[in-house]
Amino acid sequence: DVKVTQSSRYLVKRTGEKVFLECVQDMDHENMFWYRQDPGLGLRLIYFSYDVKMKEKGDIPEGYSVSREKKERFSLILESASTNQTSMYLCASSLWPSYNEQFFGPGTRLTVL
Amino acid sequence: AQTVTQSQPEMSVQEAETVTLSCTYDTSENNYYLFWYKQPPSRQMILVIRQEAYKQQNATENRFSVNFQKAAKSFSLKISDSQLGDTAMYFCAFMKGGGATNKLIFGTGTLLAVQP
């Protein structure tokens, strides 16, 4: 079974803090993704990576950065958290190429005060 | 740009009955993939079904089937013999083909409640 884990289920941070969200997958998937899920907006892609040290911007990359130093780990970084980044963050992974099934983590509900 | 529209924010169905969730999409591509993902309450999102646009036959997975109408750009999900465990948010998604790093574009979701 593919397993995608995220470092926290719930996280509360203050405005201006640097926030790290970690995602780890255990099935040697090439592709990894970070999404943001908001009510009425569905899932929106923030960044994705199809190889170690490779990254591509998604639809809403502003205010975020990512890091992929190892194949199994993909980190999302909020350089200076703001209240409008309060959301559910979902990580996913898939085999190459991108049209393969994506496997999702449980999500991190981030609240920025 | 491609868009995916789910016009039913919420739906309700009685256990054992059949329900159809609607999805339309807008694209000028001829080669693409369509997906339905399910997100149960407090549980991880999982793939329900996938359809390749070049295949005329509608995809089926046990009680789940799709009605793919390419000309109408419609991709509805039919759930037969609904079960309480089908209660979830359902997302329709589109991905264009012809590339190895293309992105999934999601609709806004339909929250399905199966009533006992």
Short mmCIF file of C-alpha atoms in Angstrom, two decimals:
data_model
loop_
_atom_site.label_atom_id
_atom_site.label_comp_id
_atom_site.label_asym_id
_atom_site.label_seq_id
_atom_site.Cartn_x
_atom_site.Cartn_y
_atom_site.Cartn_z
CA ASP A 1 0.00 0.00 0.00
CA VAL A 2 1.20 3.45 -0.90
CA LYS A 3 1.57 5.62 2.12
CA VAL A 4 1.81 9.38 2.07
CA THR A 5 2.32 10.99 5.44
CA GLN A 6 2.28 14.61 6.49
CA SER A 7 4.12 15.89 9.52
CA SER A 8 1.12 17.43 11.30
CA ARG A 9 -2.66 17.10 11.14
CA TYR A 10 -3.23 20.46 12.82
CA LEU A 11 -0.92 23.44 13.06
CA VAL A 12 -1.42 26.90 14.54
CA LYS A 13 1.07 29.64 13.70
CA ARG A 14 1.32 33.39 14.06
CA THR A 15 1.46 35.93 11.28
CA GLY A 16 4.99 36.41 10.03
CA GLU A 17 6.30 33.04 11.20
CA LYS A 18 8.16 30.74 8.83
CA VAL A 19 6.21 27.50 8.49
CA PHE A 20 7.42 24.13 7.24
CA LEU A 21 5.02 21.43 6.10
CA GLU A 22 6.62 18.07 5.48
CA CYS A 23 5.42 15.25 3.27
CA VAL A 24 6.93 11.78 2.93
CA GLN A 25 5.95 8.96 0.58
CA ASP A 26 7.21 5.40 0.78
CA MET A 27 6.59 4.05 -2.72
CA ASP A 28 9.46 5.55 -4.71
CA HIS A 29 7.15 7.87 -6.64
CA GLU A 30 8.78 10.37 -8.95
CA ASN A 31 6.05 13.00 -8.74
CA MET A 32 5.03 14.90 -5.64
CA PHE A 33 2.49 17.67 -5.27
CA TRP A 34 1.28 20.28 -2.81
CA TYR A 35 -2.33 21.42 -2.97
CA ARG A 36 -4.38 23.85 -1.00
CA GLN A 37 -8.03 22.97 -0.32
CA ASP A 38 -10.57 25.68 0.50
CA PRO A 39 -14.38 25.37 0.69
CA GLY A 40 -16.01 26.26 -2.60
CA LEU A 41 -12.68 26.39 -4.42
CA GLY A 42 -11.76 22.73 -4.60
CA LEU A 43 -8.06 21.83 -4.71
CA ARG A 44 -5.57 24.23 -6.19
CA LEU A 45 -2.02 23.23 -7.06
CA ILE A 46 0.70 25.21 -5.31
CA TYR A 47 3.87 23.45 -6.52
CA PHE A 48 4.86 20.11 -7.86
CA SER A 49 8.07 18.19 -8.38
CA TYR A 50 8.79 15.41 -10.83
CA ASP A 51 12.32 14.66 -9.67
CA VAL A 52 14.74 15.40 -6.87
CA LYS A 53 15.69 19.07 -6.81
CA MET A 54 13.18 19.79 -9.59
CA LYS A 55 10.13 21.94 -8.97
CA GLU A 56 7.47 23.66 -11.01
CA LYS A 57 4.99 26.31 -10.03
CA GLY A 58 1.36 25.43 -9.91
CA ASP A 59 -1.56 27.78 -10.05
CA ILE A 60 -1.05 29.63 -6.75
CA PRO A 61 2.68 29.65 -5.86
CA GLU A 62 2.79 33.17 -4.42
CA GLY A 63 3.87 33.19 -0.79
CA TYR A 64 5.13 29.60 -0.91
CA SER A 65 8.34 27.79 -1.75
CA VAL A 66 9.24 24.10 -1.83
CA SER A 67 12.19 21.85 -1.33
CA ARG A 68 12.88 18.35 -2.57
CA GLU A 69 16.30 17.16 -1.50
CA LYS A 70 15.37 13.47 -1.38
CA LYS A 71 13.00 11.53 -3.59
CA GLU A 72 10.67 10.55 -0.77
CA ARG A 73 10.33 13.97 0.86
CA PHE A 74 8.70 17.16 -0.38
CA SER A 75 8.50 20.19 1.86
CA LEU A 76 6.25 23.21 1.56
CA ILE A 77 7.54 26.43 3.10
CA LEU A 78 5.57 29.51 3.98
CA GLU A 79 8.27 32.15 4.22
CA SER A 80 6.16 34.61 6.23
CA ALA A 81 2.77 33.19 7.12
CA SER A 82 -0.27 35.37 6.61
CA THR A 83 -3.87 34.92 7.70
CA ASN A 84 -4.99 34.30 4.12
CA GLN A 85 -2.84 31.17 4.11
CA THR A 86 -5.13 29.57 6.70
CA SER A 87 -6.27 26.45 4.86
CA MET A 88 -6.07 22.68 4.48
CA TYR A 89 -2.86 21.59 2.76
CA LEU A 90 -2.75 18.27 0.95
CA CYS A 91 0.32 16.47 -0.28
CA ALA A 92 0.15 13.84 -3.03
CA SER A 93 2.49 11.60 -4.96
CA SER A 94 2.32 9.56 -8.14
CA LEU A 95 4.39 7.51 -10.50
CA TRP A 96 5.83 9.11 -13.62
CA PRO A 97 4.19 10.28 -15.89
CA SER A 98 1.72 12.66 -14.33
CA TYR A 99 -1.50 11.05 -15.56
CA ASN A 100 -1.07 8.18 -13.12
CA GLU A 101 -3.20 7.99 -10.00
CA GLN A 102 -2.25 10.47 -7.31
CA PHE A 103 -2.07 9.20 -3.73
CA PHE A 104 -2.90 11.74 -1.08
CA GLY A 105 -1.77 12.34 2.47
CA PRO A 106 -4.22 13.03 5.32
CA GLY A 107 -3.79 16.79 5.10
CA THR A 108 -2.54 19.50 7.44
CA ARG A 109 -5.06 22.04 8.66
CA LEU A 110 -3.05 25.22 9.14
CA THR A 111 -4.42 28.17 11.07
CA VAL A 112 -2.50 31.45 10.95
CA LEU A 113 -3.47 33.90 13.69
CA ALA B 1 -7.28 27.35 -19.99
CA GLN B 2 -9.13 24.28 -18.90
CA THR B 3 -11.92 24.50 -16.33
CA VAL B 4 -13.94 21.90 -14.46
CA THR B 5 -17.45 22.65 -13.20
CA GLN B 6 -19.41 20.70 -10.61
CA SER B 7 -22.77 22.41 -10.37
CA GLN B 8 -24.12 20.44 -7.39
CA PRO B 9 -22.46 21.59 -4.16
CA GLU B 10 -24.44 19.08 -2.09
CA MET B 11 -26.53 16.01 -2.76
CA SER B 12 -28.35 13.47 -0.68
CA VAL B 13 -29.40 9.90 -1.47
CA GLN B 14 -31.07 7.09 0.43
CA GLU B 15 -29.07 3.98 1.15
CA ALA B 16 -29.34 1.36 -1.65
CA GLU B 17 -30.51 3.92 -4.21
CA THR B 18 -28.64 5.27 -7.23
CA VAL B 19 -27.24 8.77 -7.50
CA THR B 20 -25.54 10.67 -10.31
CA LEU B 21 -23.01 13.45 -9.76
CA SER B 22 -22.51 15.92 -12.58
CA CYS B 23 -19.28 17.28 -14.01
CA THR B 24 -18.62 19.37 -17.08
CA TYR B 25 -15.31 20.62 -18.37
CA ASP B 26 -14.05 23.04 -20.92
CA THR B 27 -11.05 22.28 -23.10
CA SER B 28 -9.83 22.56 -26.65
CA GLU B 29 -7.63 19.50 -26.19
CA ASN B 30 -8.45 16.21 -27.87
CA ASN B 31 -6.19 14.06 -25.72
CA TYR B 32 -6.90 14.16 -21.99
CA TYR B 33 -7.83 12.22 -18.89
CA LEU B 34 -10.74 12.60 -16.49
CA PHE B 35 -10.89 11.47 -12.89
CA TRP B 36 -13.26 11.21 -9.96
CA TYR B 37 -11.68 11.40 -6.53
CA LYS B 38 -13.45 10.74 -3.23
CA GLN B 39 -12.62 12.41 0.09
CA PRO B 40 -14.44 10.75 3.02
CA PRO B 41 -14.86 12.77 6.23
CA SER B 42 -11.50 13.07 8.00
CA ARG B 43 -9.94 10.52 5.69
CA GLN B 44 -7.55 10.61 2.78
CA MET B 45 -8.61 11.37 -0.76
CA ILE B 46 -8.66 8.33 -3.03
CA LEU B 47 -9.16 7.74 -6.73
CA VAL B 48 -12.57 6.34 -7.63
CA ILE B 49 -12.37 6.06 -11.38
CA ARG B 50 -10.38 7.26 -14.39
CA GLN B 51 -11.33 7.73 -18.04
CA GLU B 52 -9.05 8.25 -21.02
CA ALA B 53 -10.66 10.56 -23.57
CA TYR B 54 -9.66 8.36 -26.51
CA LYS B 55 -11.66 5.46 -25.09
CA GLN B 56 -15.32 5.46 -26.08
CA GLN B 57 -16.27 2.85 -23.52
CA ASN B 58 -17.33 4.26 -20.18
CA ALA B 59 -15.13 3.27 -17.25
CA THR B 60 -16.62 1.22 -14.43
CA GLU B 61 -15.35 0.17 -11.02
CA ASN B 62 -17.79 -2.07 -9.17
CA ARG B 63 -20.73 0.15 -8.12
CA PHE B 64 -19.16 3.24 -9.68
CA SER B 65 -19.52 4.06 -13.36
CA VAL B 66 -19.19 7.13 -15.52
CA ASN B 67 -21.18 8.57 -18.38
CA PHE B 68 -18.55 10.16 -20.60
CA GLN B 69 -20.00 12.38 -23.31
CA LYS B 70 -17.01 13.79 -25.15
CA ALA B 71 -18.90 16.05 -27.53
CA ALA B 72 -20.90 17.55 -24.67
CA LYS B 73 -17.79 17.71 -22.45
CA SER B 74 -19.64 15.95 -19.68
CA PHE B 75 -18.32 13.35 -17.24
CA SER B 76 -20.91 12.28 -14.68
CA LEU B 77 -20.39 9.69 -11.94
CA LYS B 78 -23.11 7.17 -11.16
CA ILE B 79 -23.08 5.39 -7.82
CA SER B 80 -25.35 2.35 -7.69
CA ASP B 81 -26.64 0.70 -4.53
CA SER B 82 -25.39 3.60 -2.40
CA GLN B 83 -23.81 2.68 0.91
CA LEU B 84 -23.23 4.73 4.07
CA GLY B 85 -19.50 4.55 3.35
CA ASP B 86 -20.05 6.46 0.12
CA THR B 87 -20.69 9.61 2.15
CA ALA B 88 -17.88 11.91 1.07
CA MET B 89 -16.83 14.92 -0.95
CA TYR B 90 -16.41 13.95 -4.59
CA PHE B 91 -14.10 15.86 -6.88
CA CYS B 92 -14.05 15.70 -10.65
CA ALA B 93 -10.65 16.43 -12.20
CA PHE B 94 -9.16 16.96 -15.66
CA MET B 95 -5.64 16.49 -16.98
CA LYS B 96 -4.57 17.15 -20.52
CA GLY B 97 -2.56 14.48 -22.23
CA GLY B 98 0.55 14.61 -24.36
CA GLY B 99 2.94 15.52 -21.58
CA ALA B 100 4.55 13.82 -18.63
CA THR B 101 4.28 16.72 -16.19
CA ASN B 102 0.76 17.96 -16.78
CA LYS B 103 -1.38 19.12 -13.87
CA LEU B 104 -4.67 17.97 -12.44
CA ILE B 105 -7.39 20.61 -12.51
CA PHE B 106 -10.09 19.99 -9.93
CA GLY B 107 -13.70 21.03 -9.74
CA THR B 108 -15.12 22.57 -6.57
CA GLY B 109 -16.55 19.29 -5.33
CA THR B 110 -19.94 17.75 -4.51
CA LEU B 111 -20.69 16.75 -0.94
CA LEU B 112 -22.71 13.53 -1.02
CA ALA B 113 -24.62 12.37 2.03
CA VAL B 114 -26.00 8.82 2.04
CA GLN B 115 -28.96 8.61 4.40
CA PRO B 116 -29.86 5.38 6.22
#
